[in-house]
Amino acid sequence: MPDELLYLPEIQLILDREKSKPGALLPILHAIQDAIGFIPDAAVGDIAHALNLSLAEVRGVISFYHDFRTQPPARHTLRLCRAESCQSCGSEALAAQLREQLVLDDHGTSADGAISLRPVYCLGACACSPALELDGQVHARLTPERLRELVNACLEDEAC
């Protein structure tokens, strides 16, 4: 909690800038996450107060959208495509490999905070299935061996 307090002045600037705009909640949440990487729980009360909303309303929106984070992000984000083309080329087996190697579920973060796993339902690389996006870079025609190499590089904090 004390670390979250470090972000409050920056959050207050965002609130002051955005709160009077119509439909301000989502833009505020996006701006906070873009600025500091996540939405600290300590800021929820300030957001609710600035917009005259209840804590439950703000928390409900944060929890409804999977892209909002309430904890600092992992050092690396791996988004494995789970759409039909990638499924037909083995993405489900790759997903199982990831869950086993990282010991987490499809929306989890490794215990050391190195990798966050997120399913995605199309990366636009259908002709090169299966595909994943790692820190914004698409890797296609993925094999179990290549996936293991990518994950190991991230766990060792090398360039992924």
Tab-separated table of N, CA and C in Angstrom:
chain	number	residue	atom	x	y	z
A	1	MET	N	0.804	-1.202	0.000
A	1	MET	CA	0.000	0.000	0.000
A	1	MET	C	0.849	1.269	0.000
A	2	PRO	N	1.935	1.361	0.796
A	2	PRO	CA	2.712	2.599	0.777
A	2	PRO	C	3.256	2.936	-0.605
A	3	ASP	N	3.677	1.930	-1.390
A	3	ASP	CA	4.166	2.194	-2.746
A	3	ASP	C	3.082	2.814	-3.613
A	4	GLU	N	1.840	2.404	-3.399
A	4	GLU	CA	0.725	2.950	-4.184
A	4	GLU	C	0.561	4.442	-3.938
A	5	LEU	N	0.885	4.895	-2.746
A	5	LEU	CA	0.724	6.309	-2.414
A	5	LEU	C	1.658	7.201	-3.233
A	6	LEU	N	2.755	6.638	-3.715
A	6	LEU	CA	3.684	7.405	-4.544
A	6	LEU	C	3.023	7.886	-5.835
A	7	TYR	N	2.024	7.162	-6.304
A	7	TYR	CA	1.374	7.470	-7.573
A	7	TYR	C	0.244	8.486	-7.444
A	8	LEU	N	-0.189	8.769	-6.232
A	8	LEU	CA	-1.383	9.596	-6.060
A	8	LEU	C	-1.264	11.005	-6.653
A	9	PRO	N	-0.127	11.707	-6.568
A	9	PRO	CA	-0.072	13.033	-7.215
A	9	PRO	C	-0.283	12.943	-8.738
A	10	GLU	N	0.296	11.942	-9.362
A	10	GLU	CA	0.122	11.770	-10.805
A	10	GLU	C	-1.336	11.441	-11.136
A	11	ILE	N	-1.946	10.633	-10.302
A	11	ILE	CA	-3.354	10.287	-10.497
A	11	ILE	C	-4.231	11.524	-10.317
A	12	GLN	N	-3.893	12.362	-9.341
A	12	GLN	CA	-4.676	13.582	-9.116
A	12	GLN	C	-4.613	14.508	-10.331
A	13	LEU	N	-3.470	14.588	-10.983
A	13	LEU	CA	-3.348	15.398	-12.203
A	13	LEU	C	-4.274	14.868	-13.300
A	14	ILE	N	-4.324	13.558	-13.428
A	14	ILE	CA	-5.204	12.937	-14.434
A	14	ILE	C	-6.659	13.222	-14.096
A	15	LEU	N	-7.020	13.070	-12.833
A	15	LEU	CA	-8.401	13.338	-12.416
A	15	LEU	C	-8.781	14.790	-12.681
A	16	ASP	N	-7.900	15.701	-12.337
A	16	ASP	CA	-8.197	17.127	-12.556
A	16	ASP	C	-8.396	17.423	-14.040
A	17	ARG	N	-7.615	16.772	-14.880
A	17	ARG	CA	-7.681	17.018	-16.315
A	17	ARG	C	-8.912	16.388	-16.966
A	18	GLU	N	-9.338	15.220	-16.482
A	18	GLU	CA	-10.352	14.425	-17.183
A	18	GLU	C	-11.744	14.412	-16.554
A	19	LYS	N	-11.865	14.741	-15.272
A	19	LYS	CA	-13.107	14.477	-14.554
A	19	LYS	C	-14.335	15.216	-15.085
A	20	SER	N	-14.164	16.341	-15.719
A	20	SER	CA	-15.327	17.097	-16.198
A	20	SER	C	-15.791	16.674	-17.589
A	21	LYS	N	-15.089	15.771	-18.205
A	21	LYS	CA	-15.471	15.308	-19.535
A	21	LYS	C	-16.601	14.277	-19.419
A	22	PRO	N	-17.523	14.270	-20.368
A	22	PRO	CA	-18.594	13.259	-20.341
A	22	PRO	C	-18.007	11.850	-20.451
A	23	GLY	N	-18.559	10.932	-19.675
A	23	GLY	CA	-18.091	9.548	-19.723
A	23	GLY	C	-16.639	9.411	-19.311
A	24	ALA	N	-16.239	10.120	-18.287
A	24	ALA	CA	-14.826	10.247	-17.931
A	24	ALA	C	-14.205	9.000	-17.302
A	25	LEU	N	-14.999	8.076	-16.777
A	25	LEU	CA	-14.414	6.963	-16.027
A	25	LEU	C	-13.436	6.141	-16.862
A	26	LEU	N	-13.857	5.665	-18.013
A	26	LEU	CA	-12.949	4.842	-18.818
A	26	LEU	C	-11.716	5.613	-19.265
A	27	PRO	N	-11.846	6.841	-19.764
A	27	PRO	CA	-10.623	7.585	-20.107
A	27	PRO	C	-9.689	7.784	-18.912
A	28	ILE	N	-10.246	8.010	-17.735
A	28	ILE	CA	-9.417	8.170	-16.540
A	28	ILE	C	-8.687	6.866	-16.218
A	29	LEU	N	-9.410	5.768	-16.242
A	29	LEU	CA	-8.779	4.480	-15.938
A	29	LEU	C	-7.676	4.167	-16.943
A	30	HIS	N	-7.943	4.411	-18.221
A	30	HIS	CA	-6.914	4.175	-19.244
A	30	HIS	C	-5.709	5.094	-19.031
A	31	ALA	N	-5.959	6.352	-18.722
A	31	ALA	CA	-4.863	7.310	-18.526
A	31	ALA	C	-3.995	6.912	-17.330
A	32	ILE	N	-4.630	6.469	-16.263
A	32	ILE	CA	-3.870	6.042	-15.079
A	32	ILE	C	-3.028	4.820	-15.425
A	33	GLN	N	-3.639	3.842	-16.075
A	33	GLN	CA	-2.893	2.637	-16.411
A	33	GLN	C	-1.767	2.947	-17.398
A	34	ASP	N	-2.021	3.825	-18.361
A	34	ASP	CA	-0.965	4.208	-19.303
A	34	ASP	C	0.180	4.919	-18.583
A	35	ALA	N	-0.152	5.730	-17.594
A	35	ALA	CA	0.868	6.519	-16.896
A	35	ALA	C	1.709	5.692	-15.936
A	36	ILE	N	1.068	4.801	-15.177
A	36	ILE	CA	1.831	4.096	-14.139
A	36	ILE	C	1.829	2.579	-14.294
A	37	GLY	N	1.095	2.067	-15.277
A	37	GLY	CA	1.129	0.634	-15.548
A	37	GLY	C	0.011	-0.179	-14.930
A	38	PHE	N	-0.728	0.402	-13.989
A	38	PHE	CA	-1.833	-0.303	-13.335
A	38	PHE	C	-2.692	0.718	-12.605
A	39	ILE	N	-3.815	0.264	-12.062
A	39	ILE	CA	-4.709	1.141	-11.316
A	39	ILE	C	-4.611	0.742	-9.839
A	40	PRO	N	-3.892	1.531	-9.046
A	40	PRO	CA	-3.715	1.175	-7.631
A	40	PRO	C	-5.038	1.231	-6.873
A	41	ASP	N	-5.216	0.295	-5.956
A	41	ASP	CA	-6.427	0.273	-5.144
A	41	ASP	C	-6.579	1.566	-4.350
A	42	ALA	N	-5.455	2.154	-3.952
A	42	ALA	CA	-5.507	3.393	-3.167
A	42	ALA	C	-6.120	4.544	-3.954
A	43	ALA	N	-6.166	4.434	-5.284
A	43	ALA	CA	-6.715	5.504	-6.119
A	43	ALA	C	-8.211	5.364	-6.361
A	44	VAL	N	-8.778	4.210	-6.082
A	44	VAL	CA	-10.191	3.971	-6.391
A	44	VAL	C	-11.096	4.970	-5.678
A	45	GLY	N	-10.829	5.250	-4.423
A	45	GLY	CA	-11.641	6.216	-3.681
A	45	GLY	C	-11.564	7.611	-4.277
A	46	ASP	N	-10.362	8.020	-4.689
A	46	ASP	CA	-10.202	9.335	-5.314
A	46	ASP	C	-10.953	9.410	-6.645
A	47	ILE	N	-10.886	8.344	-7.411
A	47	ILE	CA	-11.596	8.303	-8.695
A	47	ILE	C	-13.097	8.397	-8.449
A	48	ALA	N	-13.594	7.590	-7.513
A	48	ALA	CA	-15.024	7.585	-7.205
A	48	ALA	C	-15.475	8.965	-6.742
A	49	HIS	N	-14.712	9.571	-5.866
A	49	HIS	CA	-15.069	10.895	-5.342
A	49	HIS	C	-15.083	11.935	-6.466
A	50	ALA	N	-14.065	11.923	-7.306
A	50	ALA	CA	-13.962	12.915	-8.389
A	50	ALA	C	-15.133	12.821	-9.364
A	51	LEU	N	-15.665	11.610	-9.549
A	51	LEU	CA	-16.739	11.404	-10.526
A	51	LEU	C	-18.108	11.237	-9.879
A	52	ASN	N	-18.171	11.376	-8.551
A	52	ASN	CA	-19.422	11.197	-7.817
A	52	ASN	C	-20.018	9.805	-8.082
A	53	LEU	N	-19.166	8.801	-8.003
A	53	LEU	CA	-19.571	7.405	-8.175
A	53	LEU	C	-19.285	6.656	-6.883
A	54	SER	N	-19.873	5.489	-6.747
A	54	SER	CA	-19.563	4.660	-5.580
A	54	SER	C	-18.276	3.881	-5.843
A	55	LEU	N	-17.663	3.422	-4.759
A	55	LEU	CA	-16.482	2.572	-4.891
A	55	LEU	C	-16.824	1.324	-5.701
A	56	ALA	N	-18.019	0.780	-5.467
A	56	ALA	CA	-18.445	-0.433	-6.174
A	56	ALA	C	-18.544	-0.190	-7.678
A	57	GLU	N	-19.034	0.974	-8.071
A	57	GLU	CA	-19.137	1.275	-9.505
A	57	GLU	C	-17.759	1.325	-10.159
A	58	VAL	N	-16.815	1.970	-9.508
A	58	VAL	CA	-15.466	2.069	-10.075
A	58	VAL	C	-14.806	0.695	-10.102
A	59	ARG	N	-14.876	-0.031	-8.985
A	59	ARG	CA	-14.281	-1.375	-8.949
A	59	ARG	C	-14.958	-2.312	-9.938
A	60	GLY	N	-16.264	-2.151	-10.122
A	60	GLY	CA	-16.986	-2.985	-11.079
A	60	GLY	C	-16.492	-2.789	-12.501
A	61	VAL	N	-16.226	-1.560	-12.876
A	61	VAL	CA	-15.708	-1.286	-14.225
A	61	VAL	C	-14.292	-1.836	-14.361
A	62	ILE	N	-13.469	-1.625	-13.348
A	62	ILE	CA	-12.092	-2.133	-13.398
A	62	ILE	C	-12.091	-3.651	-13.547
A	63	SER	N	-12.935	-4.327	-12.785
A	63	SER	CA	-12.935	-5.797	-12.839
A	63	SER	C	-13.623	-6.344	-14.085
A	64	PHE	N	-14.512	-5.567	-14.683
A	64	PHE	CA	-15.223	-6.036	-15.881
A	64	PHE	C	-14.290	-6.139	-17.086
A	65	TYR	N	-13.398	-5.177	-17.235
A	65	TYR	CA	-12.501	-5.145	-18.393
A	65	TYR	C	-11.185	-5.841	-18.051
A	66	HIS	N	-10.901	-6.921	-18.770
A	66	HIS	CA	-9.721	-7.744	-18.479
A	66	HIS	C	-8.398	-7.011	-18.685
A	67	ASP	N	-8.399	-5.958	-19.478
A	67	ASP	CA	-7.139	-5.262	-19.739
A	67	ASP	C	-6.720	-4.324	-18.609
A	68	PHE	N	-7.620	-4.023	-17.678
A	68	PHE	CA	-7.224	-3.193	-16.541
A	68	PHE	C	-6.516	-4.055	-15.513
A	69	ARG	N	-5.410	-3.530	-15.004
A	69	ARG	CA	-4.632	-4.243	-13.990
A	69	ARG	C	-4.716	-3.488	-12.672
A	70	THR	N	-4.775	-4.226	-11.571
A	70	THR	CA	-4.787	-3.605	-10.249
A	70	THR	C	-3.477	-3.861	-9.511
A	71	GLN	N	-2.564	-4.512	-10.174
A	71	GLN	CA	-1.223	-4.762	-9.639
A	71	GLN	C	-0.213	-4.328	-10.695
A	72	PRO	N	0.999	-3.993	-10.288
A	72	PRO	CA	2.007	-3.641	-11.286
A	72	PRO	C	2.154	-4.765	-12.316
A	73	PRO	N	2.374	-4.406	-13.577
A	73	PRO	CA	2.461	-5.427	-14.619
A	73	PRO	C	3.747	-6.249	-14.505
A	74	ALA	N	3.703	-7.420	-15.102
A	74	ALA	CA	4.902	-8.254	-15.184
A	74	ALA	C	5.908	-7.571	-16.118
A	75	ARG	N	7.139	-8.015	-16.049
A	75	ARG	CA	8.167	-7.440	-16.923
A	75	ARG	C	7.892	-7.756	-18.392
A	76	HIS	N	7.240	-8.890	-18.654
A	76	HIS	CA	6.939	-9.308	-20.020
A	76	HIS	C	5.486	-9.769	-20.106
A	77	THR	N	4.819	-9.436	-21.208
A	77	THR	CA	3.447	-9.877	-21.430
A	77	THR	C	3.400	-10.773	-22.660
A	78	LEU	N	2.897	-11.967	-22.470
A	78	LEU	CA	2.784	-12.951	-23.531
A	78	LEU	C	1.309	-13.162	-23.818
A	79	ARG	N	0.906	-12.872	-25.048
A	79	ARG	CA	-0.492	-13.044	-25.453
A	79	ARG	C	-0.546	-14.126	-26.519
A	80	LEU	N	-1.057	-15.280	-26.144
A	80	LEU	CA	-1.159	-16.415	-27.054
A	80	LEU	C	-2.501	-16.391	-27.763
A	81	CYS	N	-2.454	-16.481	-29.097
A	81	CYS	CA	-3.698	-16.478	-29.866
A	81	CYS	C	-4.432	-17.794	-29.653
A	82	ARG	N	-5.736	-17.686	-29.387
A	82	ARG	CA	-6.566	-18.856	-29.151
A	82	ARG	C	-7.711	-18.926	-30.152
A	83	ALA	N	-7.621	-18.182	-31.266
A	83	ALA	CA	-8.676	-18.194	-32.280
A	83	ALA	C	-8.595	-19.494	-33.102
A	84	GLU	N	-9.570	-19.669	-33.970
A	84	GLU	CA	-9.742	-20.932	-34.687
A	84	GLU	C	-8.512	-21.375	-35.464
A	85	SER	N	-7.905	-20.484	-36.231
A	85	SER	CA	-6.756	-20.871	-37.030
A	85	SER	C	-5.610	-21.351	-36.159
A	86	CYS	N	-5.327	-20.617	-35.114
A	86	CYS	CA	-4.248	-21.008	-34.208
A	86	CYS	C	-4.607	-22.283	-33.441
A	87	GLN	N	-5.877	-22.421	-33.076
A	87	GLN	CA	-6.312	-23.656	-32.402
A	87	GLN	C	-6.066	-24.861	-33.296
A	88	SER	N	-6.413	-24.725	-34.570
A	88	SER	CA	-6.263	-25.856	-35.489
A	88	SER	C	-4.799	-26.197	-35.740
A	89	CYS	N	-3.901	-25.273	-35.394
A	89	CYS	CA	-2.463	-25.504	-35.596
A	89	CYS	C	-1.722	-25.759	-34.289
A	90	GLY	N	-2.463	-25.977	-33.197
A	90	GLY	CA	-1.822	-26.410	-31.964
A	90	GLY	C	-1.713	-25.415	-30.829
A	91	SER	N	-2.443	-24.309	-30.876
A	91	SER	CA	-2.298	-23.324	-29.803
A	91	SER	C	-2.785	-23.836	-28.444
A	92	GLU	N	-3.748	-24.749	-28.445
A	92	GLU	CA	-4.224	-25.268	-27.156
A	92	GLU	C	-3.127	-26.070	-26.457
A	93	ALA	N	-2.361	-26.841	-27.219
A	93	ALA	CA	-1.233	-27.578	-26.630
A	93	ALA	C	-0.166	-26.599	-26.146
A	94	LEU	N	0.052	-25.526	-26.902
A	94	LEU	CA	1.019	-24.502	-26.475
A	94	LEU	C	0.541	-23.810	-25.199
A	95	ALA	N	-0.764	-23.569	-25.101
A	95	ALA	CA	-1.318	-22.960	-23.892
A	95	ALA	C	-1.093	-23.874	-22.688
A	96	ALA	N	-1.314	-25.152	-22.870
A	96	ALA	CA	-1.084	-26.108	-21.780
A	96	ALA	C	0.393	-26.126	-21.393
A	97	GLN	N	1.264	-26.059	-22.385
A	97	GLN	CA	2.706	-26.004	-22.120
A	97	GLN	C	3.059	-24.769	-21.299
A	98	LEU	N	2.484	-23.631	-21.660
A	98	LEU	CA	2.740	-22.396	-20.916
A	98	LEU	C	2.244	-22.497	-19.478
A	99	ARG	N	1.027	-23.000	-19.314
A	99	ARG	CA	0.471	-23.117	-17.961
A	99	ARG	C	1.351	-24.016	-17.095
A	100	GLU	N	1.861	-25.097	-17.681
A	100	GLU	CA	2.711	-26.012	-16.928
A	100	GLU	C	4.081	-25.394	-16.643
A	101	GLN	N	4.698	-24.792	-17.661
A	101	GLN	CA	6.028	-24.222	-17.488
A	101	GLN	C	6.035	-23.057	-16.510
A	102	LEU	N	5.000	-22.222	-16.558
A	102	LEU	CA	4.947	-21.027	-15.718
A	102	LEU	C	4.169	-21.223	-14.423
A	103	VAL	N	3.462	-22.356	-14.309
A	103	VAL	CA	2.635	-22.674	-13.153
A	103	VAL	C	1.653	-21.531	-12.889
A	104	LEU	N	0.806	-21.273	-13.889
A	104	LEU	CA	-0.221	-20.245	-13.755
A	104	LEU	C	-1.363	-20.528	-14.710
A	105	ASP	N	-2.438	-19.767	-14.541
A	105	ASP	CA	-3.576	-19.950	-15.428
A	105	ASP	C	-3.493	-18.961	-16.589
A	106	ASP	N	-4.523	-18.962	-17.439
A	106	ASP	CA	-4.501	-18.157	-18.664
A	106	ASP	C	-4.470	-16.656	-18.433
A	107	HIS	N	-4.807	-16.202	-17.249
A	107	HIS	CA	-4.790	-14.763	-16.946
A	107	HIS	C	-3.841	-14.476	-15.788
A	108	GLY	N	-2.808	-15.302	-15.655
A	108	GLY	CA	-1.944	-15.170	-14.498
A	108	GLY	C	-0.600	-14.531	-14.789
A	109	THR	N	0.132	-14.335	-13.712
A	109	THR	CA	1.487	-13.799	-13.772
A	109	THR	C	2.386	-14.752	-13.004
A	110	SER	N	3.551	-15.026	-13.554
A	110	SER	CA	4.474	-15.945	-12.894
A	110	SER	C	4.833	-15.414	-11.509
A	111	ALA	N	5.166	-16.328	-10.609
A	111	ALA	CA	5.426	-15.974	-9.212
A	111	ALA	C	6.531	-14.932	-9.070
A	112	ASP	N	7.492	-14.942	-9.984
A	112	ASP	CA	8.601	-13.987	-9.899
A	112	ASP	C	8.289	-12.664	-10.605
A	113	GLY	N	7.078	-12.544	-11.156
A	113	GLY	CA	6.686	-11.309	-11.829
A	113	GLY	C	7.321	-11.113	-13.191
A	114	ALA	N	7.905	-12.171	-13.739
A	114	ALA	CA	8.596	-12.055	-15.028
A	114	ALA	C	7.633	-12.036	-16.204
A	115	ILE	N	6.624	-12.918	-16.192
A	115	ILE	CA	5.752	-13.073	-17.359
A	115	ILE	C	4.295	-13.083	-16.953
A	116	SER	N	3.508	-12.354	-17.707
A	116	SER	CA	2.061	-12.351	-17.563
A	116	SER	C	1.498	-13.041	-18.798
A	117	LEU	N	0.589	-13.972	-18.603
A	117	LEU	CA	-0.009	-14.725	-19.702
A	117	LEU	C	-1.429	-14.239	-19.935
A	118	ARG	N	-1.744	-13.909	-21.176
A	118	ARG	CA	-3.075	-13.440	-21.543
A	118	ARG	C	-3.507	-14.112	-22.836
A	119	PRO	N	-4.693	-14.717	-22.852
A	119	PRO	CA	-5.194	-15.229	-24.131
A	119	PRO	C	-5.694	-14.067	-24.982
A	120	VAL	N	-5.608	-14.208	-26.278
A	120	VAL	CA	-6.124	-13.205	-27.197
A	120	VAL	C	-6.819	-13.969	-28.315
A	121	TYR	N	-7.801	-13.368	-28.933
A	121	TYR	CA	-8.581	-14.091	-29.923
A	121	TYR	C	-8.423	-13.494	-31.309
A	122	CYS	N	-7.226	-13.269	-31.718
A	122	CYS	CA	-6.746	-13.012	-33.066
A	122	CYS	C	-5.676	-11.942	-33.034
A	123	LEU	N	-4.539	-12.308	-33.558
A	123	LEU	CA	-3.422	-11.381	-33.694
A	123	LEU	C	-3.250	-10.942	-35.147
A	124	GLY	N	-4.126	-11.450	-36.020
A	124	GLY	CA	-4.025	-11.105	-37.430
A	124	GLY	C	-2.908	-11.839	-38.140
A	125	ALA	N	-2.450	-12.928	-37.580
A	125	ALA	CA	-1.366	-13.709	-38.179
A	125	ALA	C	-1.860	-15.111	-38.531
A	126	CYS	N	-3.102	-15.203	-38.971
A	126	CYS	CA	-3.741	-16.500	-39.207
A	126	CYS	C	-2.991	-17.360	-40.233
A	127	ALA	N	-2.387	-16.733	-41.210
A	127	ALA	CA	-1.664	-17.493	-42.224
A	127	ALA	C	-0.384	-18.107	-41.669
A	128	CYS	N	0.011	-17.676	-40.481
A	128	CYS	CA	1.259	-18.143	-39.868
A	128	CYS	C	0.997	-18.772	-38.506
A	129	SER	N	-0.133	-19.421	-38.357
A	129	SER	CA	-0.527	-20.001	-37.067
A	129	SER	C	0.387	-21.152	-36.680
A	130	PRO	N	0.508	-21.414	-35.382
A	130	PRO	CA	0.021	-20.629	-34.247
A	130	PRO	C	0.937	-19.428	-33.974
A	131	ALA	N	0.339	-18.406	-33.370
A	131	ALA	CA	1.069	-17.161	-33.149
A	131	ALA	C	0.891	-16.667	-31.718
A	132	LEU	N	1.847	-15.871	-31.286
A	132	LEU	CA	1.743	-15.187	-30.006
A	132	LEU	C	2.376	-13.819	-30.148
A	133	GLU	N	2.019	-12.971	-29.214
A	133	GLU	CA	2.623	-11.648	-29.140
A	133	GLU	C	3.357	-11.575	-27.813
A	134	LEU	N	4.630	-11.246	-27.877
A	134	LEU	CA	5.447	-11.126	-26.678
A	134	LEU	C	5.987	-9.706	-26.625
A	135	ASP	N	5.549	-8.959	-25.636
A	135	ASP	CA	5.958	-7.557	-25.474
A	135	ASP	C	5.756	-6.755	-26.754
A	136	GLY	N	4.621	-7.016	-27.427
A	136	GLY	CA	4.263	-6.253	-28.612
A	136	GLY	C	4.824	-6.793	-29.913
A	137	GLN	N	5.660	-7.812	-29.867
A	137	GLN	CA	6.229	-8.398	-31.081
A	137	GLN	C	5.577	-9.740	-31.364
A	138	VAL	N	5.078	-9.902	-32.591
A	138	VAL	CA	4.407	-11.145	-32.974
A	138	VAL	C	5.446	-12.190	-33.365
A	139	HIS	N	5.228	-13.401	-32.863
A	139	HIS	CA	6.045	-14.567	-33.220
A	139	HIS	C	5.081	-15.579	-33.827
A	140	ALA	N	5.376	-16.028	-35.038
A	140	ALA	CA	4.442	-16.894	-35.760
A	140	ALA	C	5.072	-18.255	-36.055
A	141	ARG	N	4.189	-19.164	-36.516
A	141	ARG	CA	4.587	-20.548	-36.799
A	141	ARG	C	5.346	-21.127	-35.603
A	142	LEU	N	4.759	-20.918	-34.460
A	142	LEU	CA	5.375	-21.271	-33.190
A	142	LEU	C	5.427	-22.774	-32.997
A	143	THR	N	6.543	-23.263	-32.511
A	143	THR	CA	6.687	-24.673	-32.141
A	143	THR	C	6.840	-24.741	-30.631
A	144	PRO	N	6.607	-25.907	-30.041
A	144	PRO	CA	6.815	-26.028	-28.593
A	144	PRO	C	8.245	-25.660	-28.184
A	145	GLU	N	9.206	-26.030	-29.007
A	145	GLU	CA	10.605	-25.725	-28.688
A	145	GLU	C	10.864	-24.212	-28.721
A	146	ARG	N	10.359	-23.536	-29.744
A	146	ARG	CA	10.563	-22.084	-29.855
A	146	ARG	C	9.860	-21.357	-28.704
A	147	LEU	N	8.668	-21.832	-28.353
A	147	LEU	CA	7.949	-21.232	-27.234
A	147	LEU	C	8.756	-21.372	-25.946
A	148	ARG	N	9.310	-22.550	-25.711
A	148	ARG	CA	10.116	-22.782	-24.504
A	148	ARG	C	11.321	-21.829	-24.489
A	149	GLU	N	11.972	-21.643	-25.653
A	149	GLU	CA	13.118	-20.734	-25.746
A	149	GLU	C	12.706	-19.298	-25.407
A	150	LEU	N	11.579	-18.847	-25.959
A	150	LEU	CA	11.109	-17.488	-25.691
A	150	LEU	C	10.818	-17.282	-24.211
A	151	VAL	N	10.122	-18.234	-23.615
A	151	VAL	CA	9.773	-18.130	-22.201
A	151	VAL	C	11.023	-18.168	-21.332
A	152	ASN	N	11.943	-19.072	-21.637
A	152	ASN	CA	13.176	-19.155	-20.847
A	152	ASN	C	13.978	-17.857	-20.925
A	153	ALA	N	14.025	-17.243	-22.099
A	153	ALA	CA	14.730	-15.962	-22.244
A	153	ALA	C	14.090	-14.892	-21.359
A	154	CYS	N	12.771	-14.894	-21.299
A	154	CYS	CA	12.084	-13.915	-20.441
A	154	CYS	C	12.330	-14.205	-18.963
A	155	LEU	N	12.321	-15.459	-18.602
A	155	LEU	CA	12.560	-15.819	-17.211
A	155	LEU	C	13.978	-15.475	-16.785
A	156	GLU	N	14.915	-15.535	-17.726
A	156	GLU	CA	16.298	-15.162	-17.456
A	156	GLU	C	16.512	-13.663	-17.646
A	157	ASP	N	15.420	-12.977	-18.016
A	157	ASP	CA	15.388	-11.535	-18.245
A	157	ASP	C	16.311	-11.083	-19.365
A	158	GLU	N	16.446	-11.958	-20.350
A	158	GLU	CA	17.171	-11.589	-21.560
A	158	GLU	C	16.181	-10.893	-22.485
A	159	ALA	N	16.672	-10.357	-23.582
A	159	ALA	CA	15.757	-9.785	-24.574
A	159	ALA	C	14.919	-10.906	-25.143
A	160	CYS	N	13.621	-10.753	-25.040
A	160	CYS	CA	12.704	-11.804	-25.512
A	160	CYS	C	12.381	-11.599	-26.978
